[in-house]
Tab-separated table of C-alpha atoms in Angstrom:
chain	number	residue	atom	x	y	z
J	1	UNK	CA	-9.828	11.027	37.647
J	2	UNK	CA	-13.265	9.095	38.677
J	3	UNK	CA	-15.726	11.170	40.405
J	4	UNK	CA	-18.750	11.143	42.810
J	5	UNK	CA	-21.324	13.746	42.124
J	6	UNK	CA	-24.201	14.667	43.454
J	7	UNK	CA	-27.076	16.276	41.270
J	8	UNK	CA	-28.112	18.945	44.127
J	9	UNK	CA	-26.478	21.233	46.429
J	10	UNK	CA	-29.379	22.258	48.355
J	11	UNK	CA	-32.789	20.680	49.553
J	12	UNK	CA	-35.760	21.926	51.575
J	13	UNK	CA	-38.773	19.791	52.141
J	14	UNK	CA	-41.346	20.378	54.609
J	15	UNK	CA	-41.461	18.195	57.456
J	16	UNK	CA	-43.613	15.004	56.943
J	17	UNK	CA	-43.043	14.690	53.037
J	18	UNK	CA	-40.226	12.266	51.329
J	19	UNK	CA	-36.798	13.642	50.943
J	20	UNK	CA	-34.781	12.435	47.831
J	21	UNK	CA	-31.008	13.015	47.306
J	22	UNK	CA	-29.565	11.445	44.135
J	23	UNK	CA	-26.041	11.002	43.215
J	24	UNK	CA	-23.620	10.220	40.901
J	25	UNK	CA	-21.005	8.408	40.566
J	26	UNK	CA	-18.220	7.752	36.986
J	27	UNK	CA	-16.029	4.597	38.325
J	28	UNK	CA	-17.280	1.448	36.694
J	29	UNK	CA	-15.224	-0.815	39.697
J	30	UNK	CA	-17.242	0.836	42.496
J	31	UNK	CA	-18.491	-2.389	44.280
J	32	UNK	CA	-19.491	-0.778	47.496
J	33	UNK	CA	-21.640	2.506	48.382
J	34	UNK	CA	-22.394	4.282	51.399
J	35	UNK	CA	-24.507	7.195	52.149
J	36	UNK	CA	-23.538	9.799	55.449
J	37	UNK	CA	-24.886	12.452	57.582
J	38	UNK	CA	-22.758	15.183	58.562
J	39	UNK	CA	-24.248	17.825	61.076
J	40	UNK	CA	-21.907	20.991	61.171
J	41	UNK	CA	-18.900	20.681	62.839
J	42	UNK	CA	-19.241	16.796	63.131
J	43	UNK	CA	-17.888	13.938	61.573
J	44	UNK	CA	-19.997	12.009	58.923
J	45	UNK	CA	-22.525	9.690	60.308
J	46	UNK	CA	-23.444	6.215	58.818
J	47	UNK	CA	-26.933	5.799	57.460
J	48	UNK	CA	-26.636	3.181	54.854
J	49	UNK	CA	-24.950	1.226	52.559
J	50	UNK	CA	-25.387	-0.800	49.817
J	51	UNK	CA	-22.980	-3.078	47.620
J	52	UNK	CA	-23.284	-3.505	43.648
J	53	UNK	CA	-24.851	-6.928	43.709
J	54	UNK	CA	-28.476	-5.024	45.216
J	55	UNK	CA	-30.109	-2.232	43.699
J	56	UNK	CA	-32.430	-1.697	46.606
J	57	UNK	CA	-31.934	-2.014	50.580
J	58	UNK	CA	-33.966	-0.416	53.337
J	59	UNK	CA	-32.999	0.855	56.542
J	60	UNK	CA	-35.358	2.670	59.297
J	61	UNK	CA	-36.842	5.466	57.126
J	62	UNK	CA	-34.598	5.476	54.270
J	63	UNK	CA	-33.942	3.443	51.472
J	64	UNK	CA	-31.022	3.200	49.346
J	65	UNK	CA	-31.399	2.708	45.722
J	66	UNK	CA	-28.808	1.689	42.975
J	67	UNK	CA	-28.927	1.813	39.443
J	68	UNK	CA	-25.330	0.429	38.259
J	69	UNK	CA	-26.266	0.726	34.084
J	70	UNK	CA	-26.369	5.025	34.506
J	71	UNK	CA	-24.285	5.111	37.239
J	72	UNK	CA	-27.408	6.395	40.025
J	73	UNK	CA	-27.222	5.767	43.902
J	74	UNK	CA	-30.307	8.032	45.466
J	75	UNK	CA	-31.241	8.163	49.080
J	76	UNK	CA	-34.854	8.307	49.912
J	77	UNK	CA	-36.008	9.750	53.414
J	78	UNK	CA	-39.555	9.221	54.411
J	79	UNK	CA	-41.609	11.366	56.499
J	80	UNK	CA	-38.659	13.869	57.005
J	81	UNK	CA	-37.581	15.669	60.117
J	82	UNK	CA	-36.310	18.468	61.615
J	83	UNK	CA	-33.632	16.431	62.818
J	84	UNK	CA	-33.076	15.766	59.161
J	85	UNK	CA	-31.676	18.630	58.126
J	86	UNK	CA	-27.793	17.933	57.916
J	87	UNK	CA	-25.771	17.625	54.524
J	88	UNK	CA	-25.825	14.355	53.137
J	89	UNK	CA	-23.057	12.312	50.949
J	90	UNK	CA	-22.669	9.992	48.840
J	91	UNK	CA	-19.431	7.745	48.967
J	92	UNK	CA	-18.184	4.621	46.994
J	93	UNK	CA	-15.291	2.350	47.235
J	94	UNK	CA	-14.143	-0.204	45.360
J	95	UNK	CA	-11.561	-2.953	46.160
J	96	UNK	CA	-9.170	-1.754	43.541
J	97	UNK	CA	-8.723	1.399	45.437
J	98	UNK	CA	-8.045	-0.387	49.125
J	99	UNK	CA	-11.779	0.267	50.013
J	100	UNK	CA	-10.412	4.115	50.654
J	101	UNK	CA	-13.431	5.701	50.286
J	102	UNK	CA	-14.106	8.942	47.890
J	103	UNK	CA	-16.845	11.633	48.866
J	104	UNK	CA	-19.401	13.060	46.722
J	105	UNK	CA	-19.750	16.813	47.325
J	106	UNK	CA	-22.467	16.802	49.480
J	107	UNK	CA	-26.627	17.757	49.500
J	108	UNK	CA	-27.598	20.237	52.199
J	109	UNK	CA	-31.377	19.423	53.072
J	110	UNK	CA	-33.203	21.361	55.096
J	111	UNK	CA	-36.588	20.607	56.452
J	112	UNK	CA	-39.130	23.360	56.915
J	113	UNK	CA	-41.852	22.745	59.968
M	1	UNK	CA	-19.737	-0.043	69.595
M	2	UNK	CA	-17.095	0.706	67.040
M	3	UNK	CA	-16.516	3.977	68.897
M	4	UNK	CA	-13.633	6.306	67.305
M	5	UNK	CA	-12.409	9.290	69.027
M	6	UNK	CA	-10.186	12.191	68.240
M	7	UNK	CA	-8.087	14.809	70.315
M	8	UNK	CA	-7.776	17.234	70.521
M	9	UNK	CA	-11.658	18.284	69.304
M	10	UNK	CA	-10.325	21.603	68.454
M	11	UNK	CA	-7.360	23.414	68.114
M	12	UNK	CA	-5.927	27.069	67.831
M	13	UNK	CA	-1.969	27.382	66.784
M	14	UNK	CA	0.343	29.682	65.507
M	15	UNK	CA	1.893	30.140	62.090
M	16	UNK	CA	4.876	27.967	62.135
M	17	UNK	CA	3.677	25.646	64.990
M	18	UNK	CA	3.525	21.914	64.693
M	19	UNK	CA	0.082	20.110	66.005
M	20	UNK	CA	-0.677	16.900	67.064
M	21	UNK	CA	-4.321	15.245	66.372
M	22	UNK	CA	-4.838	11.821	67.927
M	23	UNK	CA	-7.753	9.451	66.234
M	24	UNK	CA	-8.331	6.326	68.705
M	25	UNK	CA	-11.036	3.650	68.328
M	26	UNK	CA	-12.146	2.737	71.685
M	27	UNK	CA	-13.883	-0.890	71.510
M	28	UNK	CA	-12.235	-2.443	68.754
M	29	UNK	CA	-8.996	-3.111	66.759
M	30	UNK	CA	-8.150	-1.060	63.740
M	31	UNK	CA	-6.257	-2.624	61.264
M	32	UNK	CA	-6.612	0.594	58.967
M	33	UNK	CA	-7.079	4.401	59.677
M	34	UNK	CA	-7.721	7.045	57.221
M	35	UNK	CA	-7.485	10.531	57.415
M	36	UNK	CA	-9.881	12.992	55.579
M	37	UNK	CA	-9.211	16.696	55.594
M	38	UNK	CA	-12.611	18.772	54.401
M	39	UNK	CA	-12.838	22.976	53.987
M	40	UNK	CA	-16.147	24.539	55.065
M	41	UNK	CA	-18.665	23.769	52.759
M	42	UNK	CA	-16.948	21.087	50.479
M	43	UNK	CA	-16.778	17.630	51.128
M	44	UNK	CA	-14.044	15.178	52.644
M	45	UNK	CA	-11.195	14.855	51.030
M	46	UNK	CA	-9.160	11.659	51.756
M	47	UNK	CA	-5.602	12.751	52.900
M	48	UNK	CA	-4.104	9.255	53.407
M	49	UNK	CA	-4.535	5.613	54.933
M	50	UNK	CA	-2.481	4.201	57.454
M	51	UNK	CA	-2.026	0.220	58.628
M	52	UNK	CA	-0.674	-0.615	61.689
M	53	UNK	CA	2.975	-0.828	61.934
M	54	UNK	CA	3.747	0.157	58.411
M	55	UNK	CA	4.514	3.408	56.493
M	56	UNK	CA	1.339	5.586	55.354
M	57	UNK	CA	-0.024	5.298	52.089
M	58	UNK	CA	-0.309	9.248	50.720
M	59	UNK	CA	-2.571	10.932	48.128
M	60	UNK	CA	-1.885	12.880	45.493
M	61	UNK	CA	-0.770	15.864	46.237
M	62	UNK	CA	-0.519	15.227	49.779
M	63	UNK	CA	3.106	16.209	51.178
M	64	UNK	CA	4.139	13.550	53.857
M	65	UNK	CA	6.453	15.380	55.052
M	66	UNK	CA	4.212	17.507	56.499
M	67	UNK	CA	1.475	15.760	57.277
M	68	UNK	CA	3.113	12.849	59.414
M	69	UNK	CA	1.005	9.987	60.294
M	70	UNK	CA	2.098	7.112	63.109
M	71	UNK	CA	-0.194	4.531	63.624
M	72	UNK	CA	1.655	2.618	65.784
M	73	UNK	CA	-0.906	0.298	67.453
M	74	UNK	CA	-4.396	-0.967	66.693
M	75	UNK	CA	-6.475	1.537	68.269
M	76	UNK	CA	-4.218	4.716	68.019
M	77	UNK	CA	-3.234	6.881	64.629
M	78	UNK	CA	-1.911	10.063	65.183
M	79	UNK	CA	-1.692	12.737	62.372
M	80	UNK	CA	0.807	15.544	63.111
M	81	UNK	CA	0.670	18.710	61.194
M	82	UNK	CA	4.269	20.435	60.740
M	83	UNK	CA	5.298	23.789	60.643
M	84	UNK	CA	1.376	24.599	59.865
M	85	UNK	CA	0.065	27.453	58.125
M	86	UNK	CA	-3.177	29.695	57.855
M	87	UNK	CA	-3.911	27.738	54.427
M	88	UNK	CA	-3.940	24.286	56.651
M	89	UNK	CA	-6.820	25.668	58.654
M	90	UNK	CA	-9.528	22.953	58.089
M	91	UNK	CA	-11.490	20.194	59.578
M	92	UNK	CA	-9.384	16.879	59.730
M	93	UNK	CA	-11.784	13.656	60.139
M	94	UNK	CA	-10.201	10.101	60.682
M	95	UNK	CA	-12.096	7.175	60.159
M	96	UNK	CA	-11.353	3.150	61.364
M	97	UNK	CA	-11.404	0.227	59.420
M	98	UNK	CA	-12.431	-2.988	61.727
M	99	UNK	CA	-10.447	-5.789	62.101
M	100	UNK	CA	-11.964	-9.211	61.073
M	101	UNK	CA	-14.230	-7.391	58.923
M	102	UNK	CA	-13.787	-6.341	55.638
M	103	UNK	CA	-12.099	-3.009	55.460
M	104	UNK	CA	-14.990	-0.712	53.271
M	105	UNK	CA	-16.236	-0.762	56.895
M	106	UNK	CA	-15.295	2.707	58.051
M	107	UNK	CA	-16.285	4.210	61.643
M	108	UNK	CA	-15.621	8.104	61.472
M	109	UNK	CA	-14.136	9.980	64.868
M	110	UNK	CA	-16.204	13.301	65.358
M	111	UNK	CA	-12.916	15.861	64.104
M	112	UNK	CA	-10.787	17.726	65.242
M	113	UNK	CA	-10.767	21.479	63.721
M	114	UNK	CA	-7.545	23.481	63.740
M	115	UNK	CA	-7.065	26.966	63.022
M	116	UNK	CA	-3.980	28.138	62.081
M	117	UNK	CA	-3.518	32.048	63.050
């Protein structure tokens, strides 16, 4: 069936320098993408989203970037944190599927002081 | 806002037990609830999604028999896990679509994690 992917399981920066998780995704009818935090034993935490007619938004310290023709969505963090460090996924819906959303399998980052 | 909660936040049962989990979303109507199961270290699996007043809509693979779901108002889904085993030991996350808005808008509860001895 389609998938989500994401490129990395694991990710340590130092604090202060750019975090980048990328992701990928196989469904061609994905209109809609979100990106989550999840700290352990938590439920996932909206950061941002983006829909399929932008290839760029940009939220407080992150930007979301989308590049539909390979099938990309990447999450960029500036100036990382310690508060940071969480697993990160990717998700996309698309209206064909109810908007139910499927999970990419996640990027652990962890930032260093 | 857009607040969802769950209940129990954890939960310890034996082998053979059924168990409850409530998901409620506290300032605003919920036209549609899903339910995510996810296994340490592996990412959120989508179980199935529920409107209000009708039957649940189950993935593959997922037995409804087992895994009731009720959502019988606009803020309340409940997810009931029957006759549970060690193997359904996991972390179940429900999540609230907003009503008047379009329904990709999803507000996750915090989970509820049940261990099956």
């Amino acid at each position: 069936g389609e998938s989500v992917g994401l490129h990395l399981p694991t990710l340590s920066v130092q604090e202060g320098d750019n975090s980048i998780i990328n992701c990928a995704y196989s469904n061609s009818a994905s209109d809609y993408f979100i990106w989550y935090k999840q700290e352990s034993g938590k439920g996932p935490q909206f950061i941002i989203d983006i829909r399929s007619n932008m290839d760029k938004r940009q939220g407080q310290r992150v930007t979301v970037l989308l590049n539909k023709t390979v099938k990309h969505l990447s999450l960029q963090i500036a100036a990382t944190q310690p508060g940071d460090s969480a697993v990160y996924f990717c998700a996309e819906s698309s209206s064909n599927s109810g908007y139910a959303l499927n999970f990419g399998k996640g990027t652990s980052l962890l930032v260093t002081p | 806002g857009a607040v969802v909660s769950q209940h129990p936040s954890w939960v310890i049962c034996k082998s053979g037990t059924s168990v409850k989990i409530e998901c409620r979303s506290l300032d605003f109507q919920a036209t549609t609830m899903f339910w995510y199961r996810q296994f340490p270290k592996q990412s959120l699996m989508l179980m199935a999604t529920s409107n209000e007043g009708s039957k649940a809509t189950y993935e593959q693979g997922v037995e409804k028999d087992k895994f009731l779901i009720n959502h019988a108002s606009l803020t309340l889904s409940t997810l009931t896990v029957t006759s549970a085993h060690p193997e359904d030991s996991s972390f179940y996350i429900c999540s609230a679509g907003r009503q008047g808005a379009s329904t990709d808008t999803q507000y996750f509860g915090p989970g509820t994690r049940l261990t099956v001895l």
